[in-house]
mmCIF file of C-alpha atoms and ligand atoms in Angstrom:
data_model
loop_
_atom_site.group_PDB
_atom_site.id
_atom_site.type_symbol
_atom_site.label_atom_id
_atom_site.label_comp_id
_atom_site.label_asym_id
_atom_site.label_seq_id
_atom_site.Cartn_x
_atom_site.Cartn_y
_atom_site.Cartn_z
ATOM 1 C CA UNK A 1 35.019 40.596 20.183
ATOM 2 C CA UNK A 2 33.693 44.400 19.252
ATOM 3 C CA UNK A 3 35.799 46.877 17.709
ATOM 4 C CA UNK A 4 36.054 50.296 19.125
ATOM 5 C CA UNK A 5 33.574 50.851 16.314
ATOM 6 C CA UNK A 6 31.407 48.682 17.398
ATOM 7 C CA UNK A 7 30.556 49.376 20.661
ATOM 8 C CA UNK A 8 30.348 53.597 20.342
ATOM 9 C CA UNK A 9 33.824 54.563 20.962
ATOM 10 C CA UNK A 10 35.210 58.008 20.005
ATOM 11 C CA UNK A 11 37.886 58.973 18.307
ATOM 12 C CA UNK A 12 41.211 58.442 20.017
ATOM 13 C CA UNK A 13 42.395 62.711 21.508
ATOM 14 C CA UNK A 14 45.509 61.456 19.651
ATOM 15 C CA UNK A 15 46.819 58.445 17.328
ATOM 16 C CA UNK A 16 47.893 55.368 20.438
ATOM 17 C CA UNK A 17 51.708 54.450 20.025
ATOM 18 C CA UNK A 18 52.175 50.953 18.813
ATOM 19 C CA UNK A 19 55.760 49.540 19.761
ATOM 20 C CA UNK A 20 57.268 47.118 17.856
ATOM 21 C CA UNK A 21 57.167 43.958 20.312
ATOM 22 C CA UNK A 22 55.546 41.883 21.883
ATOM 23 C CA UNK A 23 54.125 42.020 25.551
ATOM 24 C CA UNK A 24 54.971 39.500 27.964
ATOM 25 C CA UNK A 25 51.897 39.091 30.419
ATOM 26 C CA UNK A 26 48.558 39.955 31.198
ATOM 27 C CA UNK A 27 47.548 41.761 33.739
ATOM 28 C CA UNK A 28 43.801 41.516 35.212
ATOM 29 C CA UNK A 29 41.701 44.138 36.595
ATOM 30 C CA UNK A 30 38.357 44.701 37.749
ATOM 31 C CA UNK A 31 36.868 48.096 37.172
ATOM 32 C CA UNK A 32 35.168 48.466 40.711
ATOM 33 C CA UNK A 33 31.957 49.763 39.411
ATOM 34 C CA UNK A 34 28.746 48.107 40.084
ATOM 35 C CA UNK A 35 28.424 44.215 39.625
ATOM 36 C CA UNK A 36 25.071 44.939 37.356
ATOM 37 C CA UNK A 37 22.905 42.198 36.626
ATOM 38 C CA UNK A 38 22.107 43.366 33.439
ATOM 39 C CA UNK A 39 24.359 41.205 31.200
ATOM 40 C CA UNK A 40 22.859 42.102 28.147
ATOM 41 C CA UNK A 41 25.261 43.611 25.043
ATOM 42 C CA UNK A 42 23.868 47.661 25.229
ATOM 43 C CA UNK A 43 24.531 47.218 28.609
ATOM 44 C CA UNK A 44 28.500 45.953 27.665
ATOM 45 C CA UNK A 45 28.579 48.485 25.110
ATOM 46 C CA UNK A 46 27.273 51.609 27.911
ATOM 47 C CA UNK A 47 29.890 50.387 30.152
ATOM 48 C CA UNK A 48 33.093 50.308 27.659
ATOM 49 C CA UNK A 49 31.604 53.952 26.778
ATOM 50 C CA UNK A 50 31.576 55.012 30.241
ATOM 51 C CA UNK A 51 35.139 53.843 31.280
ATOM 52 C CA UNK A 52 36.165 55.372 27.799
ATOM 53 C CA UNK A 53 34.889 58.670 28.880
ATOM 54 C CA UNK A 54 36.195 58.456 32.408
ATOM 55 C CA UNK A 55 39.805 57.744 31.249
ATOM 56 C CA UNK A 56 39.722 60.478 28.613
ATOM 57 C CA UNK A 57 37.813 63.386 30.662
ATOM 58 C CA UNK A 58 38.793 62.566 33.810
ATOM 59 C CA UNK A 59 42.263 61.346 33.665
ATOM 60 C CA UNK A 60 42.932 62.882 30.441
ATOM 61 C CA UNK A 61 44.221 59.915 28.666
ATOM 62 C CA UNK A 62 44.223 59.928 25.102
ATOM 63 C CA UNK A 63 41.678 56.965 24.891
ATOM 64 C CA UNK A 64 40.224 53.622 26.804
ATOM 65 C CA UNK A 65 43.608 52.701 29.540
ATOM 66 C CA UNK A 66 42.573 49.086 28.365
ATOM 67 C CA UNK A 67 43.356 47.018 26.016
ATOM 68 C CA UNK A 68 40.542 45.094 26.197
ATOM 69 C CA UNK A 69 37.286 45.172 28.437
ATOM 70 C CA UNK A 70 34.880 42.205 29.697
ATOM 71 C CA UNK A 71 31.401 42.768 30.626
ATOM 72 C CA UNK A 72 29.562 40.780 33.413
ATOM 73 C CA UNK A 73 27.501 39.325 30.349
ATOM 74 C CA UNK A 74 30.839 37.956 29.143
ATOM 75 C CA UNK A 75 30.795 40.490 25.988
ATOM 76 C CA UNK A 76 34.327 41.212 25.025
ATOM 77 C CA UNK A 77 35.077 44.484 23.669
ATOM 78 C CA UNK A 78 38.243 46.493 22.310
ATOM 79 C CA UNK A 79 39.578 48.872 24.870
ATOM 80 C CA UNK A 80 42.142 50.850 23.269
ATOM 81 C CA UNK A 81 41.901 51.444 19.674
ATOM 82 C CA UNK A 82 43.926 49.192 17.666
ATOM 83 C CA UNK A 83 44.391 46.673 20.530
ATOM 84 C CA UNK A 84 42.382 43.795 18.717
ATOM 85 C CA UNK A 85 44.136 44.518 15.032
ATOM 86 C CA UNK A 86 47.621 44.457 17.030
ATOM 87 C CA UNK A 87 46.567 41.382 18.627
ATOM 88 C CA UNK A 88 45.155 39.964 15.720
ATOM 89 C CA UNK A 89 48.469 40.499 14.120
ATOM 90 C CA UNK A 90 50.390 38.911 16.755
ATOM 91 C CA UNK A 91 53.520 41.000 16.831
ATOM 92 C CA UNK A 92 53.258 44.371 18.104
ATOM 93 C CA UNK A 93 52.034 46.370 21.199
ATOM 94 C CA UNK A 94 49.371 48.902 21.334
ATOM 95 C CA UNK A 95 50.549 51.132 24.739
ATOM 96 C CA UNK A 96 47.953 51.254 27.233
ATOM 97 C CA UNK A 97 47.412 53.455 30.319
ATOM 98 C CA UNK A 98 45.996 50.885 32.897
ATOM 99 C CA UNK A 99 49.421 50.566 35.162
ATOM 100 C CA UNK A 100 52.264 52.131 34.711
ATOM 101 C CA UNK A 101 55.273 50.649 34.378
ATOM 102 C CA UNK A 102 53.611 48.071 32.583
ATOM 103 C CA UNK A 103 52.046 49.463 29.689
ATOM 104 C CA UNK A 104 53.995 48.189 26.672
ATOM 105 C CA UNK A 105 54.751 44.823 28.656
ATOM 106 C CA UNK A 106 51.604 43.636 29.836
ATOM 107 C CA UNK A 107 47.871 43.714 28.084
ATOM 108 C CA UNK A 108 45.777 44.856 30.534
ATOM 109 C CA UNK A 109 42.122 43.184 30.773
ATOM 110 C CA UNK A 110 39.431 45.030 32.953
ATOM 111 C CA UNK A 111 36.627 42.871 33.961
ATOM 112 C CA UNK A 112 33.085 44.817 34.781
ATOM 113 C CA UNK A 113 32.255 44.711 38.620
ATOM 114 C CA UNK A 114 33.864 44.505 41.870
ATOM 115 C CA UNK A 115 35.194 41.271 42.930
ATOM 116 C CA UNK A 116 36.023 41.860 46.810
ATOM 117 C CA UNK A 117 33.587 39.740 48.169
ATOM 118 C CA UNK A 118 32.422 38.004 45.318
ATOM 119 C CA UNK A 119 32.710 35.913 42.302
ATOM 120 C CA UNK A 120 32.759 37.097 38.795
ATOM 121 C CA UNK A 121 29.802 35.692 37.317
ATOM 122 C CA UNK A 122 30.022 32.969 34.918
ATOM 123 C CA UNK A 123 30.072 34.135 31.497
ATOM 124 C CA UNK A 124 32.388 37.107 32.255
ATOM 125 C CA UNK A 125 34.866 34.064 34.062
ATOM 126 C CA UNK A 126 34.483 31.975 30.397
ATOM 127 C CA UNK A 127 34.923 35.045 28.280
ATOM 128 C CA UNK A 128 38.342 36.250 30.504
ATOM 129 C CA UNK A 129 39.656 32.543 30.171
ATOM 130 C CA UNK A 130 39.156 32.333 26.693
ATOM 131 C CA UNK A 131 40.384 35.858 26.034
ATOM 132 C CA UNK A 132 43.551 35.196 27.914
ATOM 133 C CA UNK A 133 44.131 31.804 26.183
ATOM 134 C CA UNK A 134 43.462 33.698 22.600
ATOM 135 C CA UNK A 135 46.244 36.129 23.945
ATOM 136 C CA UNK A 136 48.783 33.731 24.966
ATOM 137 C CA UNK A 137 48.491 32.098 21.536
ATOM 138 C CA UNK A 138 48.767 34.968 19.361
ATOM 139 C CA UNK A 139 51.862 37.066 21.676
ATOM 140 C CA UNK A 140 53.339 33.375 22.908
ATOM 141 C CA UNK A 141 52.921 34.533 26.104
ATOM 142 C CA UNK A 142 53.010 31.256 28.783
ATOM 143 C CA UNK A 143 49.772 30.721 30.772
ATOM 144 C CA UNK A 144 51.504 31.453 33.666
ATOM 145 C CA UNK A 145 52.238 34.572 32.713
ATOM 146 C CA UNK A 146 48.646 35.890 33.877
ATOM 147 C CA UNK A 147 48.765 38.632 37.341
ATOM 148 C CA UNK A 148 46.608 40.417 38.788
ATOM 149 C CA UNK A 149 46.686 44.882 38.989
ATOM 150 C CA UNK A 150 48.136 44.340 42.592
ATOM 151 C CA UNK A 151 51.053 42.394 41.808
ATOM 152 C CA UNK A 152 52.739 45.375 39.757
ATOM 153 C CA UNK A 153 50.490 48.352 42.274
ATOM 154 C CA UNK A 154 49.433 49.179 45.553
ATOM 155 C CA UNK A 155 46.086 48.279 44.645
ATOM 156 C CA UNK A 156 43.015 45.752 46.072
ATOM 157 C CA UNK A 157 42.523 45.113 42.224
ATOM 158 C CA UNK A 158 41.351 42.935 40.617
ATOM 159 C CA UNK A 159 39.733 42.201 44.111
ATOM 160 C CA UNK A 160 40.365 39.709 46.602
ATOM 161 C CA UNK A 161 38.186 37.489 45.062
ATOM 162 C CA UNK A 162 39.233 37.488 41.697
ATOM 163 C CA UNK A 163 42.396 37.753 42.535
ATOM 164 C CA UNK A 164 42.229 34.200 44.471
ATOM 165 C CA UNK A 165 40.949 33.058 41.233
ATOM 166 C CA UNK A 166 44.458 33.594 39.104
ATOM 167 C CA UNK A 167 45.393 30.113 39.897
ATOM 168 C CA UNK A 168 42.286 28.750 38.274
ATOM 169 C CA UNK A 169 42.654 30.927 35.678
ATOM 170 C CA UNK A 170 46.209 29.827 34.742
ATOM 171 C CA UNK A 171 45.331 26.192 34.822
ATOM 172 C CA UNK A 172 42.334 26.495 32.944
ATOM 173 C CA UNK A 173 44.039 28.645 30.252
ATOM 174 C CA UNK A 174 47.448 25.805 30.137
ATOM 175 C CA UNK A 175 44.368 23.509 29.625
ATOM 176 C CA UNK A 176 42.931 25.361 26.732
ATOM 177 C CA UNK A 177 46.358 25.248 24.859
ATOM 178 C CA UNK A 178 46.701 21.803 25.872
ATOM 179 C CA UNK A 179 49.175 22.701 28.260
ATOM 180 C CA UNK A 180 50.002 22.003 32.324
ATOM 181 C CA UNK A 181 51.563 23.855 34.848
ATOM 182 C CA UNK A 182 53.153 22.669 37.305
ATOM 183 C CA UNK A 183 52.278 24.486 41.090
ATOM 184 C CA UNK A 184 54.159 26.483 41.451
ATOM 185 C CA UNK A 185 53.432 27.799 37.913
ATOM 186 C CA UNK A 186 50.374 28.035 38.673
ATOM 187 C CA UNK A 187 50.054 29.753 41.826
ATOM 188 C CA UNK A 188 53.044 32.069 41.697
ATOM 189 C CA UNK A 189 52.579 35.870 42.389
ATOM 190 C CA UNK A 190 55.360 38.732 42.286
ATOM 191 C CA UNK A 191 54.372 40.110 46.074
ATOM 192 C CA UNK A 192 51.610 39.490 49.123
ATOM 193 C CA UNK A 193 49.283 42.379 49.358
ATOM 194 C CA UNK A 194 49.335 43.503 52.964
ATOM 195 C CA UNK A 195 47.091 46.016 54.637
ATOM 196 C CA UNK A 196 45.313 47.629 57.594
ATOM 197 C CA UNK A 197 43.815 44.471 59.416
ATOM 198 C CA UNK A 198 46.417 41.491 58.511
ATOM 199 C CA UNK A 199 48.428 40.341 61.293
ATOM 200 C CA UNK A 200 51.197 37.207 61.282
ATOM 201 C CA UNK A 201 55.044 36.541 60.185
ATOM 202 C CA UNK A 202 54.935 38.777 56.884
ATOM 203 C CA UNK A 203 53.649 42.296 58.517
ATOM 204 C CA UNK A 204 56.175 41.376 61.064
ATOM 205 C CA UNK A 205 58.363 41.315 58.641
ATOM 206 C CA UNK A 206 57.655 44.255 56.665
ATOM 207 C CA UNK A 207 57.596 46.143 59.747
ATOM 208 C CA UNK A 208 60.988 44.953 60.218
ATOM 209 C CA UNK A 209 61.882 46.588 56.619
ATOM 210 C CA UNK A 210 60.047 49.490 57.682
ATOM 211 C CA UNK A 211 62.318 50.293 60.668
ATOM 212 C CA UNK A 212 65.299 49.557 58.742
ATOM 213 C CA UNK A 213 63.692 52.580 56.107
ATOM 214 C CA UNK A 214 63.217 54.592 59.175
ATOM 215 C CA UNK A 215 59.674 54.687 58.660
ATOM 216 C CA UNK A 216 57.998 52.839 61.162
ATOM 217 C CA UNK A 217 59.330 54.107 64.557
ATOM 218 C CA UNK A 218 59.070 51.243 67.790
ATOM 219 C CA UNK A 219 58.933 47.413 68.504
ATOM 220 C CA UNK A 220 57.176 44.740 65.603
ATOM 221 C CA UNK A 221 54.473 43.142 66.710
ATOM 222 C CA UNK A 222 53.167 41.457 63.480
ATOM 223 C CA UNK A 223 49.620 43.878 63.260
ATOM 224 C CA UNK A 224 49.219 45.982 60.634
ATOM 225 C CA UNK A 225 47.146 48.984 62.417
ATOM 226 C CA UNK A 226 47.326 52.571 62.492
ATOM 227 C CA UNK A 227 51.104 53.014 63.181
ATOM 228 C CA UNK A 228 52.351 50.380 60.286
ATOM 229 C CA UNK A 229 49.671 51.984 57.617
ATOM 230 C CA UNK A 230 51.374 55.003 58.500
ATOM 231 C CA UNK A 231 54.433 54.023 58.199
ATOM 232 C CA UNK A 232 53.982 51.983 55.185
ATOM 233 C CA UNK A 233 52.573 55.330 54.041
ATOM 234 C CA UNK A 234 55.453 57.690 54.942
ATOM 235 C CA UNK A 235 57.676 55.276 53.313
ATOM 236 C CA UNK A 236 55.517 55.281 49.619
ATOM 237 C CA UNK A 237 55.781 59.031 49.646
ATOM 238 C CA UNK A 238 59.773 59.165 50.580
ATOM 239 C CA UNK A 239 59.794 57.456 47.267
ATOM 240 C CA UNK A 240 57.356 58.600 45.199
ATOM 241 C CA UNK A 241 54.956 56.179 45.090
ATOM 242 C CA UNK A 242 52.370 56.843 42.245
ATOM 243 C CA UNK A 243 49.706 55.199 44.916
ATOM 244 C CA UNK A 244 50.957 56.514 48.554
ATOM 245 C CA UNK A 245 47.588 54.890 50.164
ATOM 246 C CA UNK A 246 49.451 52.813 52.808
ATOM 247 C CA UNK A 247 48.396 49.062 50.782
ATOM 248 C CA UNK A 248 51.117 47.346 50.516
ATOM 249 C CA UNK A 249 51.590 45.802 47.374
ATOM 250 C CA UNK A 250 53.456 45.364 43.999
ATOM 251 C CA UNK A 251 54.664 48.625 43.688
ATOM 252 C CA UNK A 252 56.712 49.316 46.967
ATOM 253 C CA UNK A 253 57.715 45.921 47.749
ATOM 254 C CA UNK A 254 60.369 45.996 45.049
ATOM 255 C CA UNK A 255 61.672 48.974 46.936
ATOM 256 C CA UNK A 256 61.397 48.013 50.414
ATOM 257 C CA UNK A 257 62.354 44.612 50.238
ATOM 258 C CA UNK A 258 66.496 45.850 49.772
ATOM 259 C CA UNK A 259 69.428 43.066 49.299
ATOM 260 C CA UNK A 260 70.670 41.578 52.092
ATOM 261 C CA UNK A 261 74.255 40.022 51.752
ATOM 262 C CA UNK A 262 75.021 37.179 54.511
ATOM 263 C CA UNK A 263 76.202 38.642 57.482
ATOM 264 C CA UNK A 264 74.973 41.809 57.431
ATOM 265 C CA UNK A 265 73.455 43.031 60.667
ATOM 266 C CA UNK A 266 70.319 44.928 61.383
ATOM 267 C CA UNK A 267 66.302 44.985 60.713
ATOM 268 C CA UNK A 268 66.443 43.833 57.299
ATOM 269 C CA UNK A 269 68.416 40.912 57.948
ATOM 270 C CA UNK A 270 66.434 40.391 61.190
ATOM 271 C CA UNK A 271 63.725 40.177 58.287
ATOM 272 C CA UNK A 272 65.103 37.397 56.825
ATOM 273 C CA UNK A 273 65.745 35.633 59.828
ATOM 274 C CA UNK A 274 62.160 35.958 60.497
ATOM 275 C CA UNK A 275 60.835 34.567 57.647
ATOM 276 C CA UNK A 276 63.687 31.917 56.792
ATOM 277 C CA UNK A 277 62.610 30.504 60.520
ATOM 278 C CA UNK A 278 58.614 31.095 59.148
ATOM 279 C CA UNK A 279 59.021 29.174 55.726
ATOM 280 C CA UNK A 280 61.714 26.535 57.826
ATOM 281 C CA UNK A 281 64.116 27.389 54.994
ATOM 282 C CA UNK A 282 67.084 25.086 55.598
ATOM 283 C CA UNK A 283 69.816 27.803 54.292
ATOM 284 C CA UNK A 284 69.445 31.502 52.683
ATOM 285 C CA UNK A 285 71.765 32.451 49.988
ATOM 286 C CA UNK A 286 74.399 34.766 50.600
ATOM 287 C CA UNK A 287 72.481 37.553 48.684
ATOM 288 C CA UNK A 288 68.842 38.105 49.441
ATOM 289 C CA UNK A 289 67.584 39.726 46.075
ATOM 290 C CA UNK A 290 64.082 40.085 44.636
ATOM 291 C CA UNK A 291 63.563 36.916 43.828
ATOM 292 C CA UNK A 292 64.937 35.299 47.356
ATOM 293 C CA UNK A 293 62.839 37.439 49.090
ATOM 294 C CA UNK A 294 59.778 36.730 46.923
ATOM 295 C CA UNK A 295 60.535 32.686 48.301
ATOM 296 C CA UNK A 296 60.806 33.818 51.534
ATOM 297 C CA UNK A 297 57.583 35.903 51.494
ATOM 298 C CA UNK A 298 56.096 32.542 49.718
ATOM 299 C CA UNK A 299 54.371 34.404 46.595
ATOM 300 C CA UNK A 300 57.008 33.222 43.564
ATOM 301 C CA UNK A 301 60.094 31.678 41.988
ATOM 302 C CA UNK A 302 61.079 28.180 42.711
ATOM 303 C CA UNK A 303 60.358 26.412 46.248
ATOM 304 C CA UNK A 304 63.559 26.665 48.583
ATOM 305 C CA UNK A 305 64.618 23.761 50.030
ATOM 306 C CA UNK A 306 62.168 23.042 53.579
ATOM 307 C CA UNK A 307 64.442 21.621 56.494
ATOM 308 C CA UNK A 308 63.863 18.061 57.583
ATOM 309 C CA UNK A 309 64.381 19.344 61.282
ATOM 310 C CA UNK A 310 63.816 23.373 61.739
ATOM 311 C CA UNK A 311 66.077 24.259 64.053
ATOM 312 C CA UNK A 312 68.441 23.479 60.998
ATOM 313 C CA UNK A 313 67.834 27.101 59.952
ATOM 314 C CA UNK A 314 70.941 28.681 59.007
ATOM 315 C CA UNK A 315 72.021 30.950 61.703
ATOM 316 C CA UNK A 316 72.512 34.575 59.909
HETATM 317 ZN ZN1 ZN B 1 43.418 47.524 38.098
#
């Protein structure tokens, strides 16, 4: 892997906080620049310069947002300085600025291109597995552990295509430290990224929540056009969303998705009566927190219990 001083860097505007801990995931990005076929290592060095100077004159961050940076070429390089001597070390937690909220908890990788409609190439896919394994073992992080940008943001990052890769990449980073995961392990995310375009049980859903925030105004009908972007929207800047762009993902799901106790009454538990008949969940428990809902909306946790017959959904 190359050092900041390696690869060009400049000097940090001012010295990056280490904490004294370790992080507890890894988050993958892609940097949505241009999938270059030049995988050669100036090339991997130009880039890391680029974002550096991006994040510092643009953004005004005090160096590289990264922690660590993956060209197409599969060249690994140092994002923010003292990432790799911190990582090396195995106990302690450069702060980085690539999502916030998780900047002391999570290493953030970003991977050169744009992986929307395509694969990463090869080499970058063998240097990102081996990086993340080589991070797991030094912070004990579990291979499972591994999420993409969206699942924390309202963000298409790390790309729909990469993204669908996280699976992969867990498995084939368990294998690497001689590990398996079981499915669920494996292909567990926090929260479904919905946007304009998707239609079916889970926009219905969310535009279920959305009425109950008093956001989306009218009948759900499962499409996710105009009127549910906007209300998805309205409701990300009633609370502050850091991205109001009407995607939504990891960072206003925690917020819409509100506990329902058994009993209650009204759009939100209409929700879960929605998606407790989708997922033919035999019986909901009596509080529907985070991590029922996250069943329910079939990205995490622990499989609930399927119904031998469906119409043995409980009646709530
Ligand atoms: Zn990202």
């Amino acid at each position: 892997m190359a050092r900041c001083s390696e690869w060009g860097a400049r000097r940090p505007s001012s010295p990056p906080k280490i904490w004294d801990r370790r992080p507890i995931r890894i988050l993958v990005h892609h940097t949505a620049g241009a999938n270059t076929p030049d995988f050669s290592v100036p090339a991997a060095h130009r880039m890391a310069r680029g974002i550096q100077a991006f994040h510092m004159d643009r953004n005004g961050w005090l160096d590289s947002g990264q922690h660590f940076t993956i060209s197409r070429g599969g060249h690994v390089l140092e994002g923010r300085l003292y990432s790799l001597g911190e990582l090396n070390g195995g106990r302690r937690v450069v702060e980085g600025a690539h999502s916030p909220g998780q900047n002391i908890i999570a290493i953030g990788i970003e991977n050169e291109g744009t992986y929307i409609g395509v694969d990463p190439p090869a080499p970058l896919w063998n240097s990102l597995r081996a990086t993340c394994a080589y991070i797991c073992s030094r912070y004990g992080i579990a291979p499972s552990e591994l999420y993409g940008h969206r699942d924390y943001r309202n963000t298409i990052c790390p790309g729909d295509r990469l993204y669908g890769m996280l699976p992969r990449l867990r498995n084939e980073v368990a294998g690497l430290l001689g590990r398996r995961l079981s499915r669920t392990e494996a292909t567990k995310a926090t929260w479904p990224l919905l946007r304009e375009g998707d239609s079916g049980p889970l926009v219905e859903a969310a535009q279920l929540l959305l009425r109950d925030a008093g956001t989306l105004r009218g009948d759900p009908d499962g499409r996710y056009d105009d009127r549910t972007l906007g209300a998805v929207t309205e409701f990300q800047v009633l609370h502050r969303a850091e991205d109001a762009n009407g995607l939504l993902g990891g960072e206003s799901w925690p917020e819409l998705a509100r506990t329902v106790r058994a009993g209650s009454e009204g759009d939100a538990a209409r929700a879960v009566e929605l998606l407790a008949r989708h997922r033919k969940v035999e019986s909901v428990p009596d509080v529907v927190d985070h991590p029922v809902w996250q069943k329910l909306l079939g990205t995490g946790g622990a499989p609930v219990p399927v119904a031998q017959d469906p119409s043995g959904v409980a009646d709530r």
